[in-house]
């Protein structure tokens, strides 16, 4: 995952859709990240998971091409799922990082090392998504460390979690970013 390139794309899409028209404090953006984390838990409570096979099947049908069909297939098979909401967390973090000039150069390398450690040492099978999401939120609120560090840790842990759970987060980020580009300005006149 090229985090710098994705940060630029996430920010450009958010800006084009009106999300950066007015200056907001960090707490505004951090709360929106937390909201996406909470939405992942809500999707898990409803046992909503993406049907990637169906989505890809829909996208490869010759008679079904173009942005309208993508929006329909995305809405039916990916939107509102755990995987989609985790992708939203990544996108929100990357958008905020670009807005504030943060860089996450070492995140991918740290995530690979952490993943290898978990794979070699096992992990607690009782570690649920709500527990994981609580840990992410706790990292965001660690006032002892700079926001850039906290968000890099959240991003690293999210990438590791997705790999451990066999979630192709790159795929879901790519699809959600395409979906976001095609949405209406301010997603139909949302306040924020």
PDB file of C-alpha atoms in Angstrom:
ATOM      1  CA  UNK A   1       0.000   0.000   0.000  1.00  0.00           C
ATOM      2  CA  UNK A   2       1.550   3.321  -1.094  1.00  0.00           C
ATOM      3  CA  UNK A   3       0.388   5.414   1.850  1.00  0.00           C
ATOM      4  CA  UNK A   4       1.749   8.718   0.536  1.00  0.00           C
ATOM      5  CA  UNK A   5      -0.004   8.350  -2.816  1.00  0.00           C
ATOM      6  CA  UNK A   6      -3.228   7.207  -1.136  1.00  0.00           C
ATOM      7  CA  UNK A   7      -3.047  10.162   1.294  1.00  0.00           C
ATOM      8  CA  UNK A   8      -2.871  12.562  -1.635  1.00  0.00           C
ATOM      9  CA  UNK A   9      -5.769  10.858  -3.398  1.00  0.00           C
ATOM     10  CA  UNK A  10      -7.944  10.710  -0.272  1.00  0.00           C
ATOM     11  CA  UNK A  11      -7.323  14.388   0.428  1.00  0.00           C
ATOM     12  CA  UNK A  12      -7.966  15.426  -3.188  1.00  0.00           C
ATOM     13  CA  UNK A  13     -11.289  13.566  -3.225  1.00  0.00           C
ATOM     14  CA  UNK A  14     -12.353  14.994   0.140  1.00  0.00           C
ATOM     15  CA  UNK A  15     -11.411  18.508  -0.977  1.00  0.00           C
ATOM     16  CA  UNK A  16     -13.273  18.156  -4.280  1.00  0.00           C
ATOM     17  CA  UNK A  17     -16.368  17.056  -2.359  1.00  0.00           C
ATOM     18  CA  UNK A  18     -16.315  20.055  -0.017  1.00  0.00           C
ATOM     19  CA  UNK A  19     -14.964  18.438   3.142  1.00  0.00           C
ATOM     20  CA  UNK A  20     -12.075  20.917   3.453  1.00  0.00           C
ATOM     21  CA  UNK A  21     -13.919  24.124   2.569  1.00  0.00           C
ATOM     22  CA  UNK A  22     -13.599  25.374   6.149  1.00  0.00           C
ATOM     23  CA  UNK A  23     -10.782  24.891   8.652  1.00  0.00           C
ATOM     24  CA  UNK A  24     -11.577  22.414  11.418  1.00  0.00           C
ATOM     25  CA  UNK A  25      -9.592  21.579  14.571  1.00  0.00           C
ATOM     26  CA  UNK A  26      -7.815  18.237  14.897  1.00  0.00           C
ATOM     27  CA  UNK A  27     -10.490  16.976  17.275  1.00  0.00           C
ATOM     28  CA  UNK A  28     -13.070  17.244  14.482  1.00  0.00           C
ATOM     29  CA  UNK A  29     -11.068  14.970  12.181  1.00  0.00           C
ATOM     30  CA  UNK A  30     -10.085  12.568  14.958  1.00  0.00           C
ATOM     31  CA  UNK A  31     -13.733  12.149  15.954  1.00  0.00           C
ATOM     32  CA  UNK A  32     -14.636  11.293  12.360  1.00  0.00           C
ATOM     33  CA  UNK A  33     -11.944   8.586  12.432  1.00  0.00           C
ATOM     34  CA  UNK A  34     -13.416   7.270  15.686  1.00  0.00           C
ATOM     35  CA  UNK A  35     -16.881   7.282  14.096  1.00  0.00           C
ATOM     36  CA  UNK A  36     -15.631   5.013  11.314  1.00  0.00           C
ATOM     37  CA  UNK A  37     -14.134   2.667  13.915  1.00  0.00           C
ATOM     38  CA  UNK A  38     -17.513   2.546  15.686  1.00  0.00           C
ATOM     39  CA  UNK A  39     -19.265   1.866  12.369  1.00  0.00           C
ATOM     40  CA  UNK A  40     -17.025  -1.199  11.888  1.00  0.00           C
ATOM     41  CA  UNK A  41     -18.235  -2.505  15.257  1.00  0.00           C
ATOM     42  CA  UNK A  42     -21.862  -1.845  14.301  1.00  0.00           C
ATOM     43  CA  UNK A  43     -21.377  -3.729  11.023  1.00  0.00           C
ATOM     44  CA  UNK A  44     -19.857  -6.626  12.972  1.00  0.00           C
ATOM     45  CA  UNK A  45     -22.822  -6.658  15.384  1.00  0.00           C
ATOM     46  CA  UNK A  46     -25.095  -7.090  12.366  1.00  0.00           C
ATOM     47  CA  UNK A  47     -22.720  -9.710  10.887  1.00  0.00           C
ATOM     48  CA  UNK A  48     -22.317  -7.617   7.757  1.00  0.00           C
ATOM     49  CA  UNK A  49     -19.338  -8.738   5.696  1.00  0.00           C
ATOM     50  CA  UNK A  50     -18.454  -7.985   2.117  1.00  0.00           C
ATOM     51  CA  UNK A  51     -19.299 -10.492  -0.586  1.00  0.00           C
ATOM     52  CA  UNK A  52     -16.226  -9.941  -2.729  1.00  0.00           C
ATOM     53  CA  UNK A  53     -16.949 -12.877  -5.024  1.00  0.00           C
ATOM     54  CA  UNK A  54     -20.409 -11.502  -5.870  1.00  0.00           C
ATOM     55  CA  UNK A  55     -19.010  -7.996  -6.286  1.00  0.00           C
ATOM     56  CA  UNK A  56     -16.314  -9.202  -8.697  1.00  0.00           C
ATOM     57  CA  UNK A  57     -18.844 -11.348 -10.528  1.00  0.00           C
ATOM     58  CA  UNK A  58     -21.043  -8.300 -11.009  1.00  0.00           C
ATOM     59  CA  UNK A  59     -18.099  -6.188 -12.139  1.00  0.00           C
ATOM     60  CA  UNK A  60     -16.908  -8.682 -14.747  1.00  0.00           C
ATOM     61  CA  UNK A  61     -20.265  -9.206 -16.454  1.00  0.00           C
ATOM     62  CA  UNK A  62     -19.798  -7.755 -19.948  1.00  0.00           C
ATOM     63  CA  UNK A  63     -23.190  -6.081 -20.147  1.00  0.00           C
ATOM     64  CA  UNK A  64     -22.701  -4.415 -16.764  1.00  0.00           C
ATOM     65  CA  UNK A  65     -20.013  -1.762 -17.034  1.00  0.00           C
ATOM     66  CA  UNK A  66     -19.501   1.842 -16.059  1.00  0.00           C
ATOM     67  CA  UNK A  67     -19.749   3.926 -12.951  1.00  0.00           C
ATOM     68  CA  UNK A  68     -23.478   3.401 -12.400  1.00  0.00           C
ATOM     69  CA  UNK A  69     -23.062  -0.342 -12.289  1.00  0.00           C
ATOM     70  CA  UNK A  70     -20.033  -0.011  -9.982  1.00  0.00           C
ATOM     71  CA  UNK A  71     -22.088   2.119  -7.573  1.00  0.00           C
ATOM     72  CA  UNK A  72     -24.884  -0.469  -7.553  1.00  0.00           C
ATOM     73  CA  UNK A  73     -22.548  -3.443  -7.087  1.00  0.00           C
ATOM     74  CA  UNK A  74     -20.625  -1.604  -4.364  1.00  0.00           C
ATOM     75  CA  UNK A  75     -23.823  -0.672  -2.521  1.00  0.00           C
ATOM     76  CA  UNK A  76     -25.137  -4.239  -2.659  1.00  0.00           C
ATOM     77  CA  UNK A  77     -21.999  -6.207  -1.817  1.00  0.00           C
ATOM     78  CA  UNK A  78     -19.488  -3.970   0.014  1.00  0.00           C
ATOM     79  CA  UNK A  79     -20.979  -0.782   1.479  1.00  0.00           C
ATOM     80  CA  UNK A  80     -21.715  -0.828   5.200  1.00  0.00           C
ATOM     81  CA  UNK A  81     -19.701  -3.974   5.884  1.00  0.00           C
ATOM     82  CA  UNK A  82     -16.920  -4.462   8.420  1.00  0.00           C
ATOM     83  CA  UNK A  83     -14.351  -4.454   5.633  1.00  0.00           C
ATOM     84  CA  UNK A  84     -15.725  -1.254   4.114  1.00  0.00           C
ATOM     85  CA  UNK A  85     -15.772   0.546   7.460  1.00  0.00           C
ATOM     86  CA  UNK A  86     -12.180  -0.494   8.175  1.00  0.00           C
ATOM     87  CA  UNK A  87     -11.259   0.910   4.758  1.00  0.00           C
ATOM     88  CA  UNK A  88     -13.021   4.133   5.782  1.00  0.00           C
ATOM     89  CA  UNK A  89     -10.804   4.291   8.880  1.00  0.00           C
ATOM     90  CA  UNK A  90      -7.717   4.050   6.661  1.00  0.00           C
ATOM     91  CA  UNK A  91      -9.050   6.692   4.258  1.00  0.00           C
ATOM     92  CA  UNK A  92      -9.974   9.116   7.062  1.00  0.00           C
ATOM     93  CA  UNK A  93      -6.522   8.748   8.611  1.00  0.00           C
ATOM     94  CA  UNK A  94      -4.808   9.286   5.263  1.00  0.00           C
ATOM     95  CA  UNK A  95      -6.957  12.324   4.440  1.00  0.00           C
ATOM     96  CA  UNK A  96      -6.154  13.876   7.829  1.00  0.00           C
ATOM     97  CA  UNK A  97      -2.465  13.039   7.404  1.00  0.00           C
ATOM     98  CA  UNK A  98      -2.320  14.870   4.079  1.00  0.00           C
ATOM     99  CA  UNK A  99      -4.265  17.807   5.516  1.00  0.00           C
ATOM    100  CA  UNK A 100      -1.775  18.187   8.387  1.00  0.00           C
ATOM    101  CA  UNK A 101       1.357  17.164   6.481  1.00  0.00           C
ATOM    102  CA  UNK A 102       1.967  13.904   8.353  1.00  0.00           C
ATOM    103  CA  UNK A 103       3.962  11.116   6.787  1.00  0.00           C
ATOM    104  CA  UNK A 104       3.696   7.415   7.457  1.00  0.00           C
ATOM    105  CA  UNK A 105       6.938   6.242   5.838  1.00  0.00           C
ATOM    106  CA  UNK A 106       7.695   3.474   8.347  1.00  0.00           C
ATOM    107  CA  UNK A 107       4.155   2.121   8.842  1.00  0.00           C
ATOM    108  CA  UNK A 108       4.313  -0.630   6.216  1.00  0.00           C
ATOM    109  CA  UNK A 109       7.671  -1.940   7.467  1.00  0.00           C
ATOM    110  CA  UNK A 110       6.532  -1.892  11.104  1.00  0.00           C
ATOM    111  CA  UNK A 111       3.272  -3.609  10.152  1.00  0.00           C
ATOM    112  CA  UNK A 112       5.192  -6.401   8.395  1.00  0.00           C
ATOM    113  CA  UNK A 113       7.412  -6.944  11.459  1.00  0.00           C
ATOM    114  CA  UNK A 114       4.425  -6.912  13.804  1.00  0.00           C
ATOM    115  CA  UNK A 115       2.528  -9.352  11.584  1.00  0.00           C
ATOM    116  CA  UNK A 116       5.518 -11.728  11.529  1.00  0.00           C
ATOM    117  CA  UNK A 117       5.730 -11.545  15.317  1.00  0.00           C
ATOM    118  CA  UNK A 118       2.029 -12.411  15.693  1.00  0.00           C
ATOM    119  CA  UNK A 119       2.344 -15.224  13.184  1.00  0.00           C
ATOM    120  CA  UNK A 120       5.331 -16.667  14.995  1.00  0.00           C
ATOM    121  CA  UNK A 121       4.003 -16.264  18.538  1.00  0.00           C
ATOM    122  CA  UNK A 122       0.303 -16.829  18.061  1.00  0.00           C
ATOM    123  CA  UNK A 123      -2.327 -14.444  19.275  1.00  0.00           C
ATOM    124  CA  UNK A 124      -5.273 -14.451  21.596  1.00  0.00           C
ATOM    125  CA  UNK A 125      -8.157 -16.179  19.800  1.00  0.00           C
ATOM    126  CA  UNK A 126     -10.599 -14.329  22.044  1.00  0.00           C
ATOM    127  CA  UNK A 127      -9.486 -10.944  20.703  1.00  0.00           C
ATOM    128  CA  UNK A 128     -12.751  -9.672  19.215  1.00  0.00           C
ATOM    129  CA  UNK A 129     -13.330  -6.819  16.781  1.00  0.00           C
ATOM    130  CA  UNK A 130     -14.848  -4.614  19.526  1.00  0.00           C
ATOM    131  CA  UNK A 131     -11.732  -5.174  21.662  1.00  0.00           C
ATOM    132  CA  UNK A 132      -9.501  -4.335  18.711  1.00  0.00           C
ATOM    133  CA  UNK A 133     -11.506  -1.199  17.908  1.00  0.00           C
ATOM    134  CA  UNK A 134     -11.377  -0.083  21.534  1.00  0.00           C
ATOM    135  CA  UNK A 135      -7.577  -0.416  21.405  1.00  0.00           C
ATOM    136  CA  UNK A 136      -7.503   1.733  18.248  1.00  0.00           C
ATOM    137  CA  UNK A 137      -9.549   4.459  19.911  1.00  0.00           C
ATOM    138  CA  UNK A 138      -7.313   4.289  22.984  1.00  0.00           C
ATOM    139  CA  UNK A 139      -4.304   4.873  20.730  1.00  0.00           C
ATOM    140  CA  UNK A 140      -5.947   7.916  19.165  1.00  0.00           C
ATOM    141  CA  UNK A 141      -6.522   9.452  22.597  1.00  0.00           C
ATOM    142  CA  UNK A 142      -3.009   8.907  23.978  1.00  0.00           C
ATOM    143  CA  UNK A 143      -2.304  12.537  24.876  1.00  0.00           C
ATOM    144  CA  UNK A 144       1.268  11.701  25.891  1.00  0.00           C
ATOM    145  CA  UNK A 145       2.350  11.235  22.289  1.00  0.00           C
ATOM    146  CA  UNK A 146       2.004  13.399  19.170  1.00  0.00           C
ATOM    147  CA  UNK A 147      -1.069  12.861  16.999  1.00  0.00           C
ATOM    148  CA  UNK A 148       1.093  11.824  14.047  1.00  0.00           C
ATOM    149  CA  UNK A 149       2.644   9.018  16.102  1.00  0.00           C
ATOM    150  CA  UNK A 150      -0.725   7.883  17.454  1.00  0.00           C
ATOM    151  CA  UNK A 151      -2.292   7.708  13.989  1.00  0.00           C
ATOM    152  CA  UNK A 152       0.713   5.868  12.544  1.00  0.00           C
ATOM    153  CA  UNK A 153       0.278   3.291  15.328  1.00  0.00           C
ATOM    154  CA  UNK A 154      -3.458   2.995  14.604  1.00  0.00           C
ATOM    155  CA  UNK A 155      -2.752   2.541  10.905  1.00  0.00           C
ATOM    156  CA  UNK A 156      -0.046  -0.050  11.587  1.00  0.00           C
ATOM    157  CA  UNK A 157      -2.299  -2.047  13.909  1.00  0.00           C
ATOM    158  CA  UNK A 158      -5.175  -1.867  11.454  1.00  0.00           C
ATOM    159  CA  UNK A 159      -3.012  -3.221   8.629  1.00  0.00           C
ATOM    160  CA  UNK A 160      -1.797  -6.070  10.856  1.00  0.00           C
ATOM    161  CA  UNK A 161      -5.326  -6.900  12.038  1.00  0.00           C
ATOM    162  CA  UNK A 162      -6.593  -7.042   8.467  1.00  0.00           C
ATOM    163  CA  UNK A 163      -3.772  -9.333   7.415  1.00  0.00           C
ATOM    164  CA  UNK A 164      -4.365 -11.626  10.387  1.00  0.00           C
ATOM    165  CA  UNK A 165      -8.100 -11.735   9.576  1.00  0.00           C
ATOM    166  CA  UNK A 166      -7.489 -12.276   5.833  1.00  0.00           C
ATOM    167  CA  UNK A 167      -9.067  -8.935   4.943  1.00  0.00           C
ATOM    168  CA  UNK A 168      -7.589  -7.549   1.722  1.00  0.00           C
ATOM    169  CA  UNK A 169      -7.620  -3.978   3.001  1.00  0.00           C
ATOM    170  CA  UNK A 170      -5.863  -2.697  -0.144  1.00  0.00           C
ATOM    171  CA  UNK A 171      -8.788  -3.954  -2.237  1.00  0.00           C
ATOM    172  CA  UNK A 172     -11.386  -2.391   0.049  1.00  0.00           C
ATOM    173  CA  UNK A 173      -9.559   0.947   0.243  1.00  0.00           C
ATOM    174  CA  UNK A 174      -9.314   1.012  -3.560  1.00  0.00           C
ATOM    175  CA  UNK A 175     -13.028   0.274  -3.995  1.00  0.00           C
ATOM    176  CA  UNK A 176     -14.132   2.759  -1.310  1.00  0.00           C
ATOM    177  CA  UNK A 177     -11.938   5.495  -2.769  1.00  0.00           C
ATOM    178  CA  UNK A 178     -13.513   4.918  -6.191  1.00  0.00           C
ATOM    179  CA  UNK A 179     -16.953   5.027  -4.570  1.00  0.00           C
ATOM    180  CA  UNK A 180     -16.093   8.286  -2.773  1.00  0.00           C
ATOM    181  CA  UNK A 181     -14.931   9.922  -6.013  1.00  0.00           C
ATOM    182  CA  UNK A 182     -18.291   9.132  -7.617  1.00  0.00           C
ATOM    183  CA  UNK A 183     -20.440  10.417  -4.744  1.00  0.00           C
ATOM    184  CA  UNK A 184     -22.351  13.679  -4.767  1.00  0.00           C
ATOM    185  CA  UNK A 185     -20.841  16.873  -3.382  1.00  0.00           C
ATOM    186  CA  UNK A 186     -20.841  16.587   0.418  1.00  0.00           C
ATOM    187  CA  UNK A 187     -22.486  13.185  -0.077  1.00  0.00           C
ATOM    188  CA  UNK A 188     -25.913  14.663  -0.560  1.00  0.00           C
ATOM    189  CA  UNK A 189     -25.485  17.785   1.588  1.00  0.00           C
ATOM    190  CA  UNK A 190     -24.194  16.259   4.816  1.00  0.00           C
ATOM    191  CA  UNK A 191     -23.033  18.755   7.410  1.00  0.00           C
ATOM    192  CA  UNK A 192     -19.631  17.050   7.893  1.00  0.00           C
TER     193      UNK A 192
END
